[in-house]
Tab-separated table of C-alpha atoms in Angstrom:
chain	number	residue	atom	x	y	z
A	1	UNK	CA	-23.458	7.030	-11.280
A	2	UNK	CA	-23.713	8.354	-7.909
A	3	UNK	CA	-21.196	10.899	-6.405
A	4	UNK	CA	-23.253	13.175	-3.723
A	5	UNK	CA	-23.793	11.485	0.090
A	6	UNK	CA	-27.186	10.792	1.121
A	7	UNK	CA	-28.297	12.957	4.452
A	8	UNK	CA	-27.497	9.294	6.546
A	9	UNK	CA	-26.216	9.253	9.671
A	10	UNK	CA	-25.700	5.981	11.390
A	11	UNK	CA	-25.499	2.039	9.487
A	12	UNK	CA	-28.356	1.143	11.160
A	13	UNK	CA	-29.909	3.388	8.155
A	14	UNK	CA	-27.887	1.041	5.409
A	15	UNK	CA	-29.330	-2.106	5.547
A	16	UNK	CA	-27.903	-3.583	7.823
A	17	UNK	CA	-27.931	-7.160	9.479
A	18	UNK	CA	-28.074	-6.996	13.457
A	19	UNK	CA	-25.049	-8.504	14.198
A	20	UNK	CA	-23.109	-6.235	11.842
A	21	UNK	CA	-24.224	-3.790	13.356
A	22	UNK	CA	-23.322	-4.671	16.803
A	23	UNK	CA	-20.028	-5.390	15.222
A	24	UNK	CA	-20.191	-2.090	13.957
A	25	UNK	CA	-20.755	0.133	17.746
A	26	UNK	CA	-18.074	-2.249	19.792
A	27	UNK	CA	-14.994	-1.328	16.846
A	28	UNK	CA	-16.635	2.291	17.698
A	29	UNK	CA	-17.920	2.906	14.066
A	30	UNK	CA	-20.385	5.717	14.252
A	31	UNK	CA	-20.915	7.122	11.322
A	32	UNK	CA	-20.886	5.453	7.611
A	33	UNK	CA	-17.376	8.065	5.375
A	34	UNK	CA	-19.333	9.225	2.181
A	35	UNK	CA	-17.837	5.875	0.075
A	36	UNK	CA	-19.803	3.663	2.402
A	37	UNK	CA	-22.931	5.641	2.569
A	38	UNK	CA	-22.849	5.308	-1.325
A	39	UNK	CA	-21.891	1.790	-2.094
A	40	UNK	CA	-23.630	-0.168	1.064
A	41	UNK	CA	-27.131	-0.360	-0.090
A	42	UNK	CA	-26.050	-1.450	-3.694
A	43	UNK	CA	-24.204	-3.601	-2.615
A	44	UNK	CA	-27.021	-5.207	0.032
A	45	UNK	CA	-29.129	-5.575	-2.621
A	46	UNK	CA	-26.702	-7.724	-5.165
A	47	UNK	CA	-25.010	-4.818	-7.864
A	48	UNK	CA	-22.192	-4.904	-9.210
A	49	UNK	CA	-20.276	-2.126	-7.814
A	50	UNK	CA	-16.963	0.891	-9.188
A	51	UNK	CA	-15.770	3.588	-6.210
A	52	UNK	CA	-13.370	5.742	-6.765
A	53	UNK	CA	-12.379	7.286	-3.511
A	54	UNK	CA	-9.710	9.026	-2.098
A	55	UNK	CA	-7.335	7.151	0.091
A	56	UNK	CA	-8.045	7.344	4.296
A	57	UNK	CA	-11.378	7.137	2.694
A	58	UNK	CA	-13.038	4.363	3.574
A	59	UNK	CA	-13.453	1.790	0.805
A	60	UNK	CA	-12.809	-1.550	2.558
A	61	UNK	CA	-15.534	-1.856	4.930
A	62	UNK	CA	-17.331	0.176	1.287
A	63	UNK	CA	-17.190	-3.665	0.405
A	64	UNK	CA	-16.166	-6.196	2.861
A	65	UNK	CA	-19.748	-5.088	5.217
A	66	UNK	CA	-22.145	-6.478	2.495
A	67	UNK	CA	-19.695	-8.673	1.498
A	68	UNK	CA	-20.588	-10.257	4.913
A	69	UNK	CA	-23.922	-9.318	5.444
A	70	UNK	CA	-24.962	-11.378	2.613
A	71	UNK	CA	-22.502	-14.817	3.985
A	72	UNK	CA	-25.018	-14.075	7.195
A	73	UNK	CA	-27.978	-14.300	4.443
A	74	UNK	CA	-26.630	-17.324	3.309
A	75	UNK	CA	-23.834	-18.597	5.040
A	76	UNK	CA	-21.447	-21.203	2.939
A	77	UNK	CA	-18.065	-22.577	2.474
A	78	UNK	CA	-16.214	-19.800	0.376
A	79	UNK	CA	-18.450	-17.262	-0.137
A	80	UNK	CA	-15.729	-14.460	-2.133
A	81	UNK	CA	-12.353	-13.197	-3.563
A	82	UNK	CA	-9.959	-10.654	-2.261
A	83	UNK	CA	-7.583	-10.199	-4.897
A	84	UNK	CA	-4.951	-6.620	-3.577
A	85	UNK	CA	-1.766	-6.147	-5.270
A	86	UNK	CA	0.322	-5.788	-2.565
A	87	UNK	CA	1.042	-8.950	0.363
A	88	UNK	CA	1.011	-5.688	3.195
A	89	UNK	CA	-2.406	-4.748	1.345
A	90	UNK	CA	-3.991	-8.421	1.787
A	91	UNK	CA	-3.122	-8.560	5.766
A	92	UNK	CA	-4.385	-5.725	6.117
A	93	UNK	CA	-7.901	-6.645	4.377
A	94	UNK	CA	-8.135	-9.677	5.925
A	95	UNK	CA	-7.925	-8.486	9.918
A	96	UNK	CA	-10.253	-5.735	8.857
A	97	UNK	CA	-12.594	-8.784	7.320
A	98	UNK	CA	-11.860	-10.189	10.882
A	99	UNK	CA	-12.824	-7.098	13.013
A	100	UNK	CA	-15.868	-6.972	11.812
A	101	UNK	CA	-17.261	-10.219	11.047
A	102	UNK	CA	-15.618	-11.358	14.338
A	103	UNK	CA	-19.367	-11.468	15.068
A	104	UNK	CA	-20.349	-13.616	12.555
A	105	UNK	CA	-17.496	-16.137	12.983
A	106	UNK	CA	-16.812	-15.486	9.610
A	107	UNK	CA	-13.448	-17.054	8.305
A	108	UNK	CA	-10.761	-15.331	6.721
A	109	UNK	CA	-7.558	-16.692	4.234
A	110	UNK	CA	-4.164	-14.724	3.035
A	111	UNK	CA	-2.528	-16.540	0.244
A	112	UNK	CA	0.080	-13.658	-0.703
A	113	UNK	CA	3.886	-14.439	-2.036
A	114	UNK	CA	7.192	-14.307	-0.991
A	115	UNK	CA	8.464	-16.301	2.291
A	116	UNK	CA	4.103	-17.415	3.094
A	117	UNK	CA	4.966	-21.675	2.887
A	118	UNK	CA	2.783	-22.624	0.057
A	119	UNK	CA	1.938	-25.875	2.635
A	120	UNK	CA	0.668	-23.717	4.892
A	121	UNK	CA	-1.024	-21.831	2.766
A	122	UNK	CA	-3.348	-25.257	0.795
A	123	UNK	CA	-4.527	-26.692	4.129
A	124	UNK	CA	-5.798	-23.185	4.961
A	125	UNK	CA	-7.917	-23.238	1.759
A	126	UNK	CA	-8.696	-27.081	2.172
A	127	UNK	CA	-10.678	-25.905	5.986
A	128	UNK	CA	-12.922	-23.575	2.919
A	129	UNK	CA	-12.316	-19.791	4.424
A	130	UNK	CA	-15.383	-18.046	3.736
A	131	UNK	CA	-12.981	-15.182	2.234
A	132	UNK	CA	-9.942	-15.623	0.279
A	133	UNK	CA	-7.477	-12.725	0.682
A	134	UNK	CA	-5.001	-12.925	-2.593
A	135	UNK	CA	-2.313	-11.401	-4.552
A	136	UNK	CA	-2.851	-12.306	-8.199
A	137	UNK	CA	0.500	-14.581	-8.810
A	138	UNK	CA	0.243	-16.699	-5.549
A	139	UNK	CA	-3.455	-17.126	-5.940
A	140	UNK	CA	-3.061	-18.631	-9.080
A	141	UNK	CA	-0.235	-20.545	-8.373
A	142	UNK	CA	-2.193	-22.758	-5.795
A	143	UNK	CA	-5.470	-22.713	-8.418
A	144	UNK	CA	-2.677	-24.652	-10.995
A	145	UNK	CA	-1.159	-26.853	-7.831
A	146	UNK	CA	-3.635	-27.054	-5.556
A	147	UNK	CA	-5.177	-30.794	-5.017
A	148	UNK	CA	-8.974	-29.731	-5.003
A	149	UNK	CA	-9.063	-25.757	-4.911
A	150	UNK	CA	-11.014	-23.692	-7.030
A	151	UNK	CA	-13.810	-20.493	-6.756
A	152	UNK	CA	-15.801	-22.202	-8.155
A	153	UNK	CA	-18.681	-21.813	-6.141
A	154	UNK	CA	-17.750	-18.285	-4.928
A	155	UNK	CA	-20.434	-15.118	-5.426
A	156	UNK	CA	-18.056	-12.159	-4.568
A	157	UNK	CA	-14.937	-11.612	-6.502
A	158	UNK	CA	-13.727	-7.849	-5.404
A	159	UNK	CA	-10.152	-6.048	-7.090
A	160	UNK	CA	-8.764	-3.543	-5.047
A	161	UNK	CA	-6.152	-1.065	-5.661
A	162	UNK	CA	-8.085	-2.451	-9.305
A	163	UNK	CA	-5.891	-0.455	-11.457
A	164	UNK	CA	-2.692	-1.516	-10.451
A	165	UNK	CA	-4.268	-5.122	-10.530
A	166	UNK	CA	-4.803	-4.473	-13.862
A	167	UNK	CA	-1.492	-3.061	-15.252
A	168	UNK	CA	2.019	-5.260	-16.647
A	169	UNK	CA	2.520	-6.546	-13.639
A	170	UNK	CA	-0.507	-8.353	-12.353
A	171	UNK	CA	-2.808	-7.955	-15.329
A	172	UNK	CA	-1.862	-11.645	-17.038
A	173	UNK	CA	-2.663	-13.339	-13.912
A	174	UNK	CA	-5.673	-11.884	-12.951
A	175	UNK	CA	-6.999	-12.070	-16.585
A	176	UNK	CA	-6.126	-16.498	-16.063
A	177	UNK	CA	-8.161	-15.865	-12.573
A	178	UNK	CA	-11.829	-14.671	-13.718
A	179	UNK	CA	-11.313	-17.097	-16.770
A	180	UNK	CA	-11.970	-19.711	-13.813
A	181	UNK	CA	-14.765	-18.314	-11.396
A	182	UNK	CA	-18.069	-17.801	-12.591
A	183	UNK	CA	-19.442	-15.282	-14.831
A	184	UNK	CA	-22.428	-15.320	-12.772
A	185	UNK	CA	-21.098	-13.765	-9.722
A	186	UNK	CA	-21.079	-9.862	-8.008
A	187	UNK	CA	-18.127	-7.461	-8.445
A	188	UNK	CA	-16.860	-5.184	-6.878
A	189	UNK	CA	-13.372	-2.880	-8.134
A	190	UNK	CA	-12.256	-0.570	-5.860
A	191	UNK	CA	-9.958	2.401	-6.271
A	192	UNK	CA	-8.977	5.112	-5.516
A	193	UNK	CA	-7.882	6.352	-8.799
A	194	UNK	CA	-9.642	5.541	-12.221
A	195	UNK	CA	-7.692	4.499	-15.622
A	196	UNK	CA	-8.969	3.112	-18.906
A	197	UNK	CA	-8.380	-0.276	-17.936
A	198	UNK	CA	-10.409	-0.023	-14.391
A	199	UNK	CA	-13.558	0.755	-17.205
A	200	UNK	CA	-12.539	-1.269	-20.377
A	201	UNK	CA	-13.340	-4.418	-17.325
A	202	UNK	CA	-16.355	-2.660	-16.296
A	203	UNK	CA	-17.627	-3.173	-19.832
A	204	UNK	CA	-16.007	-6.503	-20.041
A	205	UNK	CA	-17.506	-7.980	-16.889
A	206	UNK	CA	-19.002	-6.468	-14.576
A	207	UNK	CA	-23.630	-6.130	-15.911
A	208	UNK	CA	-24.952	-2.561	-15.026
A	209	UNK	CA	-22.958	-2.214	-12.396
A	210	UNK	CA	-23.518	0.883	-9.822
A	211	UNK	CA	-20.455	3.591	-10.410
A	212	UNK	CA	-19.777	5.163	-6.984
A	213	UNK	CA	-17.446	8.684	-7.240
A	214	UNK	CA	-16.984	10.561	-4.544
A	215	UNK	CA	-13.828	11.641	-5.890
A	216	UNK	CA	-12.264	13.229	-8.857
A	217	UNK	CA	-10.181	11.088	-11.667
A	218	UNK	CA	-6.550	12.277	-9.725
A	219	UNK	CA	-7.424	14.519	-6.339
A	220	UNK	CA	-6.437	15.367	-2.826
A	221	UNK	CA	-8.128	15.446	0.554
A	222	UNK	CA	-8.325	19.202	1.094
A	223	UNK	CA	-6.155	18.963	4.757
A	224	UNK	CA	-3.209	18.074	3.095
A	225	UNK	CA	-0.896	21.097	2.810
A	226	UNK	CA	1.265	20.180	-0.193
A	227	UNK	CA	4.344	21.618	-1.139
A	228	UNK	CA	6.930	20.968	-3.446
A	229	UNK	CA	10.970	21.736	-2.732
A	230	UNK	CA	13.744	22.538	-5.581
A	231	UNK	CA	17.386	21.391	-4.715
A	232	UNK	CA	20.456	20.306	-6.863
A	233	UNK	CA	20.565	15.974	-7.792
A	234	UNK	CA	23.773	16.706	-6.200
A	235	UNK	CA	22.797	18.217	-2.966
A	236	UNK	CA	19.182	16.080	-2.330
A	237	UNK	CA	20.285	13.316	0.240
A	238	UNK	CA	21.741	16.570	2.243
A	239	UNK	CA	18.631	18.259	1.862
A	240	UNK	CA	16.408	14.926	2.813
A	241	UNK	CA	18.444	15.335	6.705
A	242	UNK	CA	17.875	18.985	6.994
A	243	UNK	CA	14.538	18.889	6.541
A	244	UNK	CA	14.694	15.445	8.881
A	245	UNK	CA	16.486	17.784	11.318
A	246	UNK	CA	13.335	19.790	11.094
A	247	UNK	CA	10.954	17.641	11.928
A	248	UNK	CA	12.279	14.813	14.320
A	249	UNK	CA	8.593	14.808	16.183
A	250	UNK	CA	6.990	13.529	13.335
A	251	UNK	CA	5.873	10.409	11.810
A	252	UNK	CA	7.678	10.390	8.427
A	253	UNK	CA	7.056	8.781	5.634
A	254	UNK	CA	10.009	9.022	2.518
A	255	UNK	CA	8.596	7.406	-1.206
A	256	UNK	CA	11.954	6.207	-2.639
A	257	UNK	CA	12.464	4.925	-6.909
A	258	UNK	CA	13.985	1.844	-5.918
A	259	UNK	CA	14.917	-0.896	-3.760
A	260	UNK	CA	18.322	-0.023	-3.016
A	261	UNK	CA	18.327	3.431	-2.748
A	262	UNK	CA	15.659	2.722	-0.103
A	263	UNK	CA	18.161	0.337	1.618
A	264	UNK	CA	21.096	3.690	0.803
A	265	UNK	CA	19.245	6.314	2.807
A	266	UNK	CA	17.678	3.449	5.265
A	267	UNK	CA	21.138	2.965	6.351
A	268	UNK	CA	22.441	6.611	6.077
A	269	UNK	CA	19.432	7.839	7.997
A	270	UNK	CA	20.107	5.244	11.149
A	271	UNK	CA	24.272	6.319	11.085
A	272	UNK	CA	23.782	9.711	11.359
A	273	UNK	CA	20.897	8.758	14.680
A	274	UNK	CA	17.654	8.659	12.962
A	275	UNK	CA	15.275	6.163	13.884
A	276	UNK	CA	14.489	4.318	10.562
A	277	UNK	CA	13.413	1.792	9.275
A	278	UNK	CA	13.471	-0.064	5.488
A	279	UNK	CA	10.369	-1.396	3.761
A	280	UNK	CA	11.003	-2.872	0.154
A	281	UNK	CA	10.260	-5.760	-1.672
A	282	UNK	CA	13.371	-7.966	-0.658
A	283	UNK	CA	12.458	-7.565	2.948
A	284	UNK	CA	11.146	-10.609	4.361
A	285	UNK	CA	7.636	-11.243	4.712
A	286	UNK	CA	8.242	-10.730	8.366
A	287	UNK	CA	10.523	-8.196	8.302
A	288	UNK	CA	7.765	-6.164	6.058
A	289	UNK	CA	5.390	-6.334	8.748
A	290	UNK	CA	8.255	-5.903	11.616
A	291	UNK	CA	9.032	-2.790	9.482
A	292	UNK	CA	5.331	-1.329	9.210
A	293	UNK	CA	4.641	-2.651	13.052
A	294	UNK	CA	7.757	-0.543	14.428
A	295	UNK	CA	6.529	2.206	12.532
A	296	UNK	CA	3.183	2.072	13.294
A	297	UNK	CA	3.916	1.808	17.121
A	298	UNK	CA	6.324	4.727	17.044
A	299	UNK	CA	9.410	2.520	17.598
A	300	UNK	CA	10.552	4.260	14.108
A	301	UNK	CA	8.950	7.041	12.859
A	302	UNK	CA	10.506	7.722	9.620
A	303	UNK	CA	9.364	4.646	7.342
A	304	UNK	CA	11.832	4.485	3.634
A	305	UNK	CA	9.924	3.417	1.261
A	306	UNK	CA	9.052	1.784	-2.128
A	307	UNK	CA	6.024	1.948	-4.036
A	308	UNK	CA	4.771	-0.952	-1.812
A	309	UNK	CA	3.757	1.305	1.158
A	310	UNK	CA	1.366	3.568	-1.386
A	311	UNK	CA	-1.321	1.370	-2.255
A	312	UNK	CA	-4.471	1.304	0.884
A	313	UNK	CA	-2.260	1.224	4.014
A	314	UNK	CA	-3.946	2.596	7.032
A	315	UNK	CA	-1.206	4.427	9.340
A	316	UNK	CA	-3.361	6.570	11.139
A	317	UNK	CA	-0.341	8.755	12.781
A	318	UNK	CA	1.442	9.290	9.304
A	319	UNK	CA	2.045	13.381	9.409
A	320	UNK	CA	4.067	13.492	5.932
A	321	UNK	CA	5.014	12.097	3.904
A	322	UNK	CA	8.279	12.529	1.490
A	323	UNK	CA	8.474	12.113	-2.280
A	324	UNK	CA	12.461	12.278	-1.728
A	325	UNK	CA	12.029	10.360	-5.919
A	326	UNK	CA	9.725	11.684	-7.730
A	327	UNK	CA	7.382	8.529	-9.301
A	328	UNK	CA	6.917	7.130	-12.807
A	329	UNK	CA	3.098	8.580	-12.626
A	330	UNK	CA	0.336	11.401	-10.883
A	331	UNK	CA	-1.905	8.767	-10.040
A	332	UNK	CA	1.126	7.318	-7.980
A	333	UNK	CA	2.059	10.744	-6.550
A	334	UNK	CA	-2.234	10.398	-5.373
A	335	UNK	CA	-1.302	6.618	-3.595
A	336	UNK	CA	1.867	8.184	-2.028
A	337	UNK	CA	0.597	11.454	-0.805
A	338	UNK	CA	-2.680	10.022	0.254
A	339	UNK	CA	-0.637	7.844	3.089
A	340	UNK	CA	-0.987	11.055	5.564
A	341	UNK	CA	-4.412	13.185	6.018
A	342	UNK	CA	-6.158	10.280	6.211
A	343	UNK	CA	-9.870	10.401	7.756
A	344	UNK	CA	-10.517	13.615	8.464
A	345	UNK	CA	-6.709	14.338	9.640
A	346	UNK	CA	-4.638	17.113	8.649
A	347	UNK	CA	-0.885	16.316	6.917
A	348	UNK	CA	1.362	17.659	4.584
A	349	UNK	CA	3.493	16.255	1.976
A	350	UNK	CA	7.084	17.401	0.414
A	351	UNK	CA	8.339	17.380	-3.525
A	352	UNK	CA	11.462	17.087	-3.370
A	353	UNK	CA	12.588	17.873	-7.141
A	354	UNK	CA	15.670	18.705	-9.035
A	355	UNK	CA	16.609	20.398	-11.628
A	356	UNK	CA	16.053	17.174	-13.987
A	357	UNK	CA	12.689	17.241	-12.594
A	358	UNK	CA	10.426	20.939	-13.303
A	359	UNK	CA	8.157	19.096	-16.213
A	360	UNK	CA	7.269	16.245	-13.851
A	361	UNK	CA	6.208	19.492	-10.892
A	362	UNK	CA	4.203	21.066	-14.002
A	363	UNK	CA	2.533	17.928	-14.845
A	364	UNK	CA	1.334	17.247	-11.609
A	365	UNK	CA	0.286	20.500	-11.062
A	366	UNK	CA	-2.121	20.734	-14.843
A	367	UNK	CA	-3.493	17.023	-13.065
A	368	UNK	CA	-4.596	18.267	-9.835
A	369	UNK	CA	-5.657	21.562	-10.874
A	370	UNK	CA	-3.699	23.707	-8.131
A	371	UNK	CA	-0.096	25.045	-8.551
A	372	UNK	CA	2.579	23.033	-4.832
A	373	UNK	CA	3.473	25.673	-2.399
A	374	UNK	CA	6.715	25.864	-2.503
A	375	UNK	CA	7.982	24.828	0.612
A	376	UNK	CA	9.951	26.810	3.162
A	377	UNK	CA	13.908	25.772	3.415
A	378	UNK	CA	17.583	27.564	4.379
A	379	UNK	CA	19.649	25.308	1.472
A	380	UNK	CA	22.323	27.075	3.989
A	381	UNK	CA	22.054	24.247	6.179
A	382	UNK	CA	22.204	21.612	3.610
A	383	UNK	CA	25.729	22.956	2.758
A	384	UNK	CA	26.681	22.643	6.101
A	385	UNK	CA	25.534	18.845	5.955
A	386	UNK	CA	26.678	18.294	2.904
A	387	UNK	CA	30.478	16.579	4.233
A	388	UNK	CA	29.185	14.657	6.917
A	389	UNK	CA	26.030	12.940	4.259
A	390	UNK	CA	28.217	11.982	1.875
A	391	UNK	CA	30.663	10.199	4.353
A	392	UNK	CA	27.933	8.690	5.373
A	393	UNK	CA	26.661	7.822	2.256
A	394	UNK	CA	30.502	6.466	1.394
A	395	UNK	CA	29.409	4.110	4.782
A	396	UNK	CA	26.607	2.891	3.335
A	397	UNK	CA	28.157	2.403	-0.150
A	398	UNK	CA	30.897	0.230	1.718
A	399	UNK	CA	28.596	-1.678	3.697
A	400	UNK	CA	25.862	-3.173	1.506
A	401	UNK	CA	29.004	-4.089	-0.785
A	402	UNK	CA	30.309	-6.278	1.635
A	403	UNK	CA	26.756	-7.735	2.404
A	404	UNK	CA	26.040	-7.689	-0.942
A	405	UNK	CA	28.497	-10.314	-1.031
A	406	UNK	CA	28.684	-12.409	2.330
A	407	UNK	CA	25.460	-13.056	1.088
A	408	UNK	CA	25.803	-14.248	-2.950
A	409	UNK	CA	28.830	-16.954	-0.542
A	410	UNK	CA	25.736	-18.225	2.132
A	411	UNK	CA	23.335	-18.529	-0.620
A	412	UNK	CA	26.376	-20.222	-2.639
A	413	UNK	CA	27.094	-22.164	0.737
A	414	UNK	CA	23.488	-23.699	0.974
A	415	UNK	CA	21.102	-26.125	-1.832
A	416	UNK	CA	19.507	-23.327	-4.022
A	417	UNK	CA	15.787	-22.175	-3.243
A	418	UNK	CA	12.467	-22.421	-4.963
A	419	UNK	CA	11.728	-18.420	-6.984
A	420	UNK	CA	8.753	-17.989	-4.137
A	421	UNK	CA	11.092	-18.680	-0.782
A	422	UNK	CA	13.928	-16.717	-2.548
A	423	UNK	CA	11.216	-14.010	-3.093
A	424	UNK	CA	12.376	-11.364	0.142
A	425	UNK	CA	15.518	-13.307	1.999
A	426	UNK	CA	17.375	-9.693	2.891
A	427	UNK	CA	17.055	-9.030	6.566
A	428	UNK	CA	15.486	-6.402	8.344
A	429	UNK	CA	18.669	-6.573	11.066
A	430	UNK	CA	20.926	-5.835	8.916
A	431	UNK	CA	20.791	-1.921	8.745
A	432	UNK	CA	21.522	-2.514	13.012
A	433	UNK	CA	24.674	-4.753	12.451
A	434	UNK	CA	26.125	-2.959	10.935
A	435	UNK	CA	25.438	0.547	11.891
A	436	UNK	CA	26.971	-0.133	15.299
A	437	UNK	CA	29.341	-1.739	13.425
A	438	UNK	CA	30.207	1.250	11.377
A	439	UNK	CA	29.217	4.592	13.403
A	440	UNK	CA	32.575	4.709	15.045
A	441	UNK	CA	33.804	5.995	11.509
A	442	UNK	CA	31.621	8.321	10.662
């Protein structure tokens, strides 16, 4: 196991090729992070790697740079496959590969599900990209049905957010993919948290891997201030609104448990005058990317999201993460709060806990081996806001029912779609549509 940083201060000391060094200089990548220092040299040597590091620590470049270095030495067709658990993370990884590999002409293809066109994806695959970045389900579909496409010649397999890829949602697809790729390959596993499933895959599929661990199993960065806030369940929405009022100038991500609650809070907050956008799995891919871009460009300063936004997304300017709903597992908390305090910056997280969440808070503190501080907040402000927030909630509930009924009618009137096309029909613009219609009633 490697868990200490060598005395390295520049990328040139890591053995990268000249084109990559020039590109890094152009991109203002000056000093490698600990995970990059520990991963790049064994990656260049051709070793299998398990990389464990906090979110925001530069894991993507840690596996992309060795792959591009090998590609420069041995240019060929399909060279590597990167698997990611979410579409957004797949697009983000591909954009970083495109940037780092620009000087050497590295070609990527992003293969994800939802409303992405299968035919266009098949055309991209036929052009033999060097690196395929994919979500497991859609990649497996193409391996089964797309004529002429296979991964029999790839040299590298990378599982980013490996613990998530090996859970029940993706495990079956990943196992099927592993059966049709070369056993003689280099494999990288990367995650912010190490689970038993990752360790099991290490024993089954990796050959004498280098284990790079620059964090403990569950660890948050020192620059993150972590708080909890106790409030009754019936006052939770009003308490959230009072928090948002007090942080009007901040960039905030609010995590919720379900798609329905995500949409509801987005509507309520917009009715009450906040610049918020939702992000959840029932939105089309273009709308999901649009929401992210709107948040990154500061067109909106509040992103209300399910856990699809908790993994790997690099949004540099997030000031605060609010856990409106407690996550199911402690490791999910690590990934959520990792959206702020990235790359050495400071940040703040607030865990909103009702009377039913006390046990989770105690369990989380035990896992983190630290006590969360009580967030200073005046409950009287939430009490004063409650009537207005409850009324906004009633308006939102009525409109969401109307919108669901209208969509059901529209779906029945048109030709049935395939499951892949049907995924994510909800439109981000629905928030704007009915907020303007109902705002006067509040």
